[in-house]
Amino acid sequence: MAFEGSTAVVTGGAGGLGRAFCEELGRRRARVLVADIDREGAEETARRVRTLGGEAWVERCDVRAPAEVEALARRADELFGRTDLLVNNAGVAVGGPVGEVTLEDWRWQIDINLWGVIYGCHFWVPRMKEQKRGHILNVASAAGLLCPPQLGPYNIAKAGVVALSETLHAEVGKEGIRVTALCPTFFLTGIADAARGANGDAALAAAKRIMERSKVQAPDVARAALASVARGELYCLPMRVGRMSWRLKRALPGGFYKLLSRFGDERGIHRLLRSPQ
């Protein structure tokens, strides 16, 4: 797809990767509806989009609430008449061993990271079918492909996003609709600051250090994802360590999980491979 003059809806657009998506779309002269529960942050994102040459509007949306996601779709209809690109980006993180993570945190994780994407697809797919075109970019994670220990709620939500993307790819491709699952590894966003779970401060600090050291950061991830959208690709794995790990898992699934058991979690993958991003 071409981005200049296109219309896009981005959830979780107030900061982090969502803001990076909006800014990159602004550089490409797109028209963007920025959605987030943080209206003030979304307004700042919209200002940046306009400064970069795009057009932007803001809508408050809690992706846990289907009525609010449906209202967001209606707002896009009012503004644009169509949606060329839907970016299901809003997400949070929960870590910790199964049995120790509270059920409340499990529910919070699944409600936002999986149900939020399901709602987006549910309300936009019929619209895109009617217009006979469109692209859905679902922000998953390499964790949804690799499922490392200590990240059960996050893994399961993101694996569901990958499965949904694959399912949709097979269902709607013949109708002119494309789907991309974005699966990055660690990079710096605000997701760790709001993380919940039972992993403890030391694990969170270690994850933040890896995020900060990554050579691929949010603007790079956004550019890589939009390049995959332009090419109509189903999978986007912007980090080398993610691509290498996924290949290893597919080649030696049993051996891969023995290594994970030894090295502990997804951070152990980085230590194991010791490869640049």
Short mmCIF file of C-alpha atoms in Angstrom, two decimals, residues 2-196:
data_model
loop_
_atom_site.label_atom_id
_atom_site.label_comp_id
_atom_site.label_asym_id
_atom_site.label_seq_id
_atom_site.Cartn_x
_atom_site.Cartn_y
_atom_site.Cartn_z
CA ALA A 2 1.03 3.63 -0.50
CA PHE A 3 0.90 5.77 2.64
CA GLU A 4 0.60 9.34 1.35
CA GLY A 5 -3.01 10.38 1.74
CA SER A 6 -3.94 7.06 3.33
CA THR A 7 -6.03 6.79 6.49
CA ALA A 8 -4.86 5.01 9.63
CA VAL A 9 -6.14 4.24 13.12
CA VAL A 10 -3.50 3.53 15.80
CA THR A 11 -4.44 2.26 19.25
CA GLY A 12 -2.10 2.91 22.15
CA GLY A 13 -0.88 5.99 20.26
CA ALA A 14 -0.04 8.19 23.25
CA GLY A 15 3.55 6.98 23.53
CA GLY A 16 6.10 4.28 22.85
CA LEU A 17 5.68 2.24 19.71
CA GLY A 18 2.21 3.67 19.07
CA ARG A 19 3.63 7.18 18.93
CA ALA A 20 6.46 5.97 16.69
CA PHE A 21 3.88 4.53 14.28
CA CYS A 22 1.94 7.79 14.23
CA GLU A 23 5.06 9.88 13.67
CA GLU A 24 6.24 7.67 10.83
CA LEU A 25 2.80 7.83 9.23
CA GLY A 26 2.93 11.63 9.62
CA ARG A 27 6.23 11.73 7.75
CA ARG A 28 4.50 9.84 4.96
CA ARG A 29 1.66 12.40 4.82
CA ALA A 30 -0.98 10.01 6.13
CA ARG A 31 -4.17 10.93 7.98
CA VAL A 32 -4.09 9.39 11.46
CA LEU A 33 -6.67 8.83 14.18
CA VAL A 34 -4.69 8.50 17.44
CA ALA A 35 -6.50 6.40 20.06
CA ASP A 36 -5.50 5.91 23.70
CA ILE A 37 -6.86 6.07 27.24
CA ASP A 38 -4.25 8.80 27.83
CA ARG A 39 -5.87 11.69 25.97
CA GLU A 40 -3.15 14.19 26.89
CA GLY A 41 -0.44 11.91 25.51
CA ALA A 42 -2.52 11.23 22.39
CA GLU A 43 -2.92 14.98 21.83
CA GLU A 44 0.86 15.38 21.97
CA THR A 45 1.25 12.58 19.44
CA ALA A 46 -1.28 14.25 17.16
CA ARG A 47 0.64 17.53 17.41
CA ARG A 48 3.82 15.74 16.33
CA VAL A 49 2.04 14.10 13.40
CA ARG A 50 0.87 17.50 12.16
CA THR A 51 4.35 18.96 12.58
CA LEU A 52 5.75 16.16 10.43
CA GLY A 53 3.31 16.84 7.61
CA GLY A 54 0.41 14.51 8.33
CA GLU A 55 -3.10 15.10 9.60
CA ALA A 56 -4.21 13.84 13.01
CA TRP A 57 -7.24 13.51 15.25
CA VAL A 58 -7.60 12.07 18.75
CA GLU A 59 -10.16 9.72 20.26
CA ARG A 60 -10.09 8.33 23.78
CA CYS A 61 -10.45 4.55 23.67
CA ASP A 62 -10.03 1.78 26.22
CA VAL A 63 -9.49 -1.33 24.09
CA ARG A 64 -10.87 -3.51 26.90
CA ALA A 65 -14.34 -2.12 26.17
CA PRO A 66 -15.91 -3.37 22.91
CA ALA A 67 -18.33 -0.44 22.87
CA GLU A 68 -15.41 2.01 22.88
CA VAL A 69 -13.60 0.15 20.10
CA GLU A 70 -16.80 0.14 18.04
CA ALA A 71 -17.18 3.88 18.69
CA LEU A 72 -13.60 4.34 17.49
CA ALA A 73 -14.46 2.55 14.25
CA ARG A 74 -17.50 4.79 13.78
CA ARG A 75 -15.34 7.87 14.40
CA ALA A 76 -12.94 6.70 11.70
CA ASP A 77 -15.92 6.30 9.36
CA GLU A 78 -17.01 9.87 10.12
CA LEU A 79 -13.56 11.33 9.61
CA PHE A 80 -12.29 9.31 6.68
CA GLY A 81 -15.09 7.31 5.13
CA ARG A 82 -12.72 4.34 5.14
CA THR A 83 -9.73 2.94 7.06
CA ASP A 84 -6.76 1.91 4.95
CA LEU A 85 -4.62 0.77 7.91
CA LEU A 86 -5.61 -0.39 11.39
CA VAL A 87 -2.72 -0.71 13.86
CA ASN A 88 -3.79 -2.79 16.87
CA ASN A 89 -0.95 -1.64 19.08
CA ALA A 90 -2.25 -1.02 22.63
CA GLY A 91 -0.55 -3.38 25.05
CA VAL A 92 0.75 -4.04 28.56
CA ALA A 93 3.06 -6.60 30.16
CA VAL A 94 2.61 -9.18 32.90
CA GLY A 95 5.35 -11.60 33.93
CA GLY A 96 5.96 -14.26 36.55
CA PRO A 97 5.59 -18.00 37.06
CA VAL A 98 2.26 -19.67 36.38
CA GLY A 99 0.54 -20.16 39.72
CA GLU A 100 2.12 -17.03 41.20
CA VAL A 101 0.76 -14.40 38.83
CA THR A 102 -2.62 -13.33 40.19
CA LEU A 103 -5.77 -14.10 38.24
CA GLU A 104 -6.50 -10.37 38.23
CA ASP A 105 -3.22 -9.73 36.41
CA TRP A 106 -3.93 -12.58 33.98
CA ARG A 107 -7.29 -11.02 33.17
CA TRP A 108 -5.79 -7.53 32.76
CA GLN A 109 -3.19 -8.91 30.36
CA ILE A 110 -5.61 -10.91 28.23
CA ASP A 111 -8.25 -8.16 28.18
CA ILE A 112 -5.85 -5.59 26.72
CA ASN A 113 -3.34 -7.55 24.67
CA LEU A 114 -5.66 -10.15 23.17
CA TRP A 115 -9.26 -9.02 23.51
CA GLY A 116 -8.28 -5.51 22.45
CA VAL A 117 -6.92 -6.90 19.18
CA ILE A 118 -9.92 -9.21 18.74
CA TYR A 119 -12.28 -6.25 19.12
CA GLY A 120 -10.31 -4.21 16.59
CA CYS A 121 -10.42 -7.01 14.04
CA HIS A 122 -14.08 -7.73 14.77
CA PHE A 123 -15.21 -4.18 14.05
CA TRP A 124 -12.87 -3.37 11.15
CA VAL A 125 -12.87 -6.57 9.09
CA PRO A 126 -16.50 -6.11 7.91
CA ARG A 127 -15.70 -2.52 6.97
CA MET A 128 -12.63 -3.55 5.01
CA LYS A 129 -14.59 -6.30 3.30
CA GLU A 130 -17.14 -3.75 2.20
CA GLN A 131 -14.48 -1.40 0.84
CA LYS A 132 -12.63 -4.42 -0.65
CA ARG A 133 -9.26 -3.33 0.64
CA GLY A 134 -7.35 -2.48 3.80
CA HIS A 135 -4.51 -3.67 5.98
CA ILE A 136 -4.52 -4.78 9.62
CA LEU A 137 -1.23 -4.58 11.51
CA ASN A 138 -1.40 -6.51 14.78
CA VAL A 139 1.39 -5.83 17.24
CA ALA A 140 2.32 -9.21 18.67
CA SER A 141 5.80 -10.06 19.98
CA ALA A 142 8.60 -12.55 19.52
CA ALA A 143 7.32 -13.86 22.88
CA GLY A 144 4.22 -15.04 21.01
CA LEU A 145 6.43 -17.17 18.78
CA LEU A 146 9.01 -18.32 21.33
CA CYS A 147 6.99 -18.56 24.59
CA PRO A 148 9.85 -18.20 27.10
CA PRO A 149 9.32 -19.07 30.77
CA GLN A 150 8.35 -16.46 33.37
CA LEU A 151 6.16 -14.61 30.85
CA GLY A 152 3.12 -16.88 30.70
CA PRO A 153 0.34 -14.24 30.51
CA TYR A 154 2.24 -12.13 28.00
CA ASN A 155 3.21 -15.15 25.87
CA ILE A 156 -0.33 -16.46 25.70
CA ALA A 157 -1.84 -13.09 24.79
CA LYS A 158 0.74 -12.48 22.07
CA ALA A 159 0.55 -16.05 20.75
CA GLY A 160 -3.18 -15.46 20.41
CA VAL A 161 -2.49 -12.31 18.41
CA VAL A 162 -0.21 -14.29 16.07
CA ALA A 163 -2.87 -17.00 15.68
CA LEU A 164 -5.55 -14.40 14.98
CA SER A 165 -3.34 -12.74 12.37
CA GLU A 166 -2.63 -16.04 10.64
CA THR A 167 -6.30 -16.98 10.68
CA LEU A 168 -7.34 -13.64 9.20
CA HIS A 169 -4.59 -13.80 6.59
CA ALA A 170 -6.12 -17.02 5.28
CA GLU A 171 -9.71 -15.80 5.59
CA VAL A 172 -9.63 -12.35 4.02
CA GLY A 173 -6.67 -12.30 1.65
CA LYS A 174 -8.88 -13.10 -1.32
CA GLU A 175 -10.99 -10.04 -0.50
CA GLY A 176 -8.16 -7.56 -0.87
CA ILE A 177 -7.36 -7.33 2.84
CA ARG A 178 -3.84 -7.91 4.12
CA VAL A 179 -2.71 -8.77 7.65
CA THR A 180 0.71 -8.41 9.29
CA ALA A 181 1.81 -9.73 12.70
CA LEU A 182 4.64 -7.65 14.14
CA CYS A 183 6.92 -9.70 16.42
CA PRO A 184 9.77 -7.63 17.90
CA THR A 185 11.98 -8.61 20.83
CA PHE A 186 13.19 -6.08 23.43
CA PHE A 187 13.26 -2.36 22.72
CA LEU A 188 12.66 0.69 24.88
CA THR A 189 9.03 1.69 25.46
CA GLY A 190 7.00 2.59 28.51
CA ILE A 191 5.56 -0.93 28.74
CA ALA A 192 7.97 -2.00 31.48
CA ASP A 193 7.09 0.97 33.66
CA ALA A 194 3.47 -0.19 33.94
CA ALA A 195 4.27 -3.92 34.05
CA ARG A 196 2.59 -6.18 36.59
#
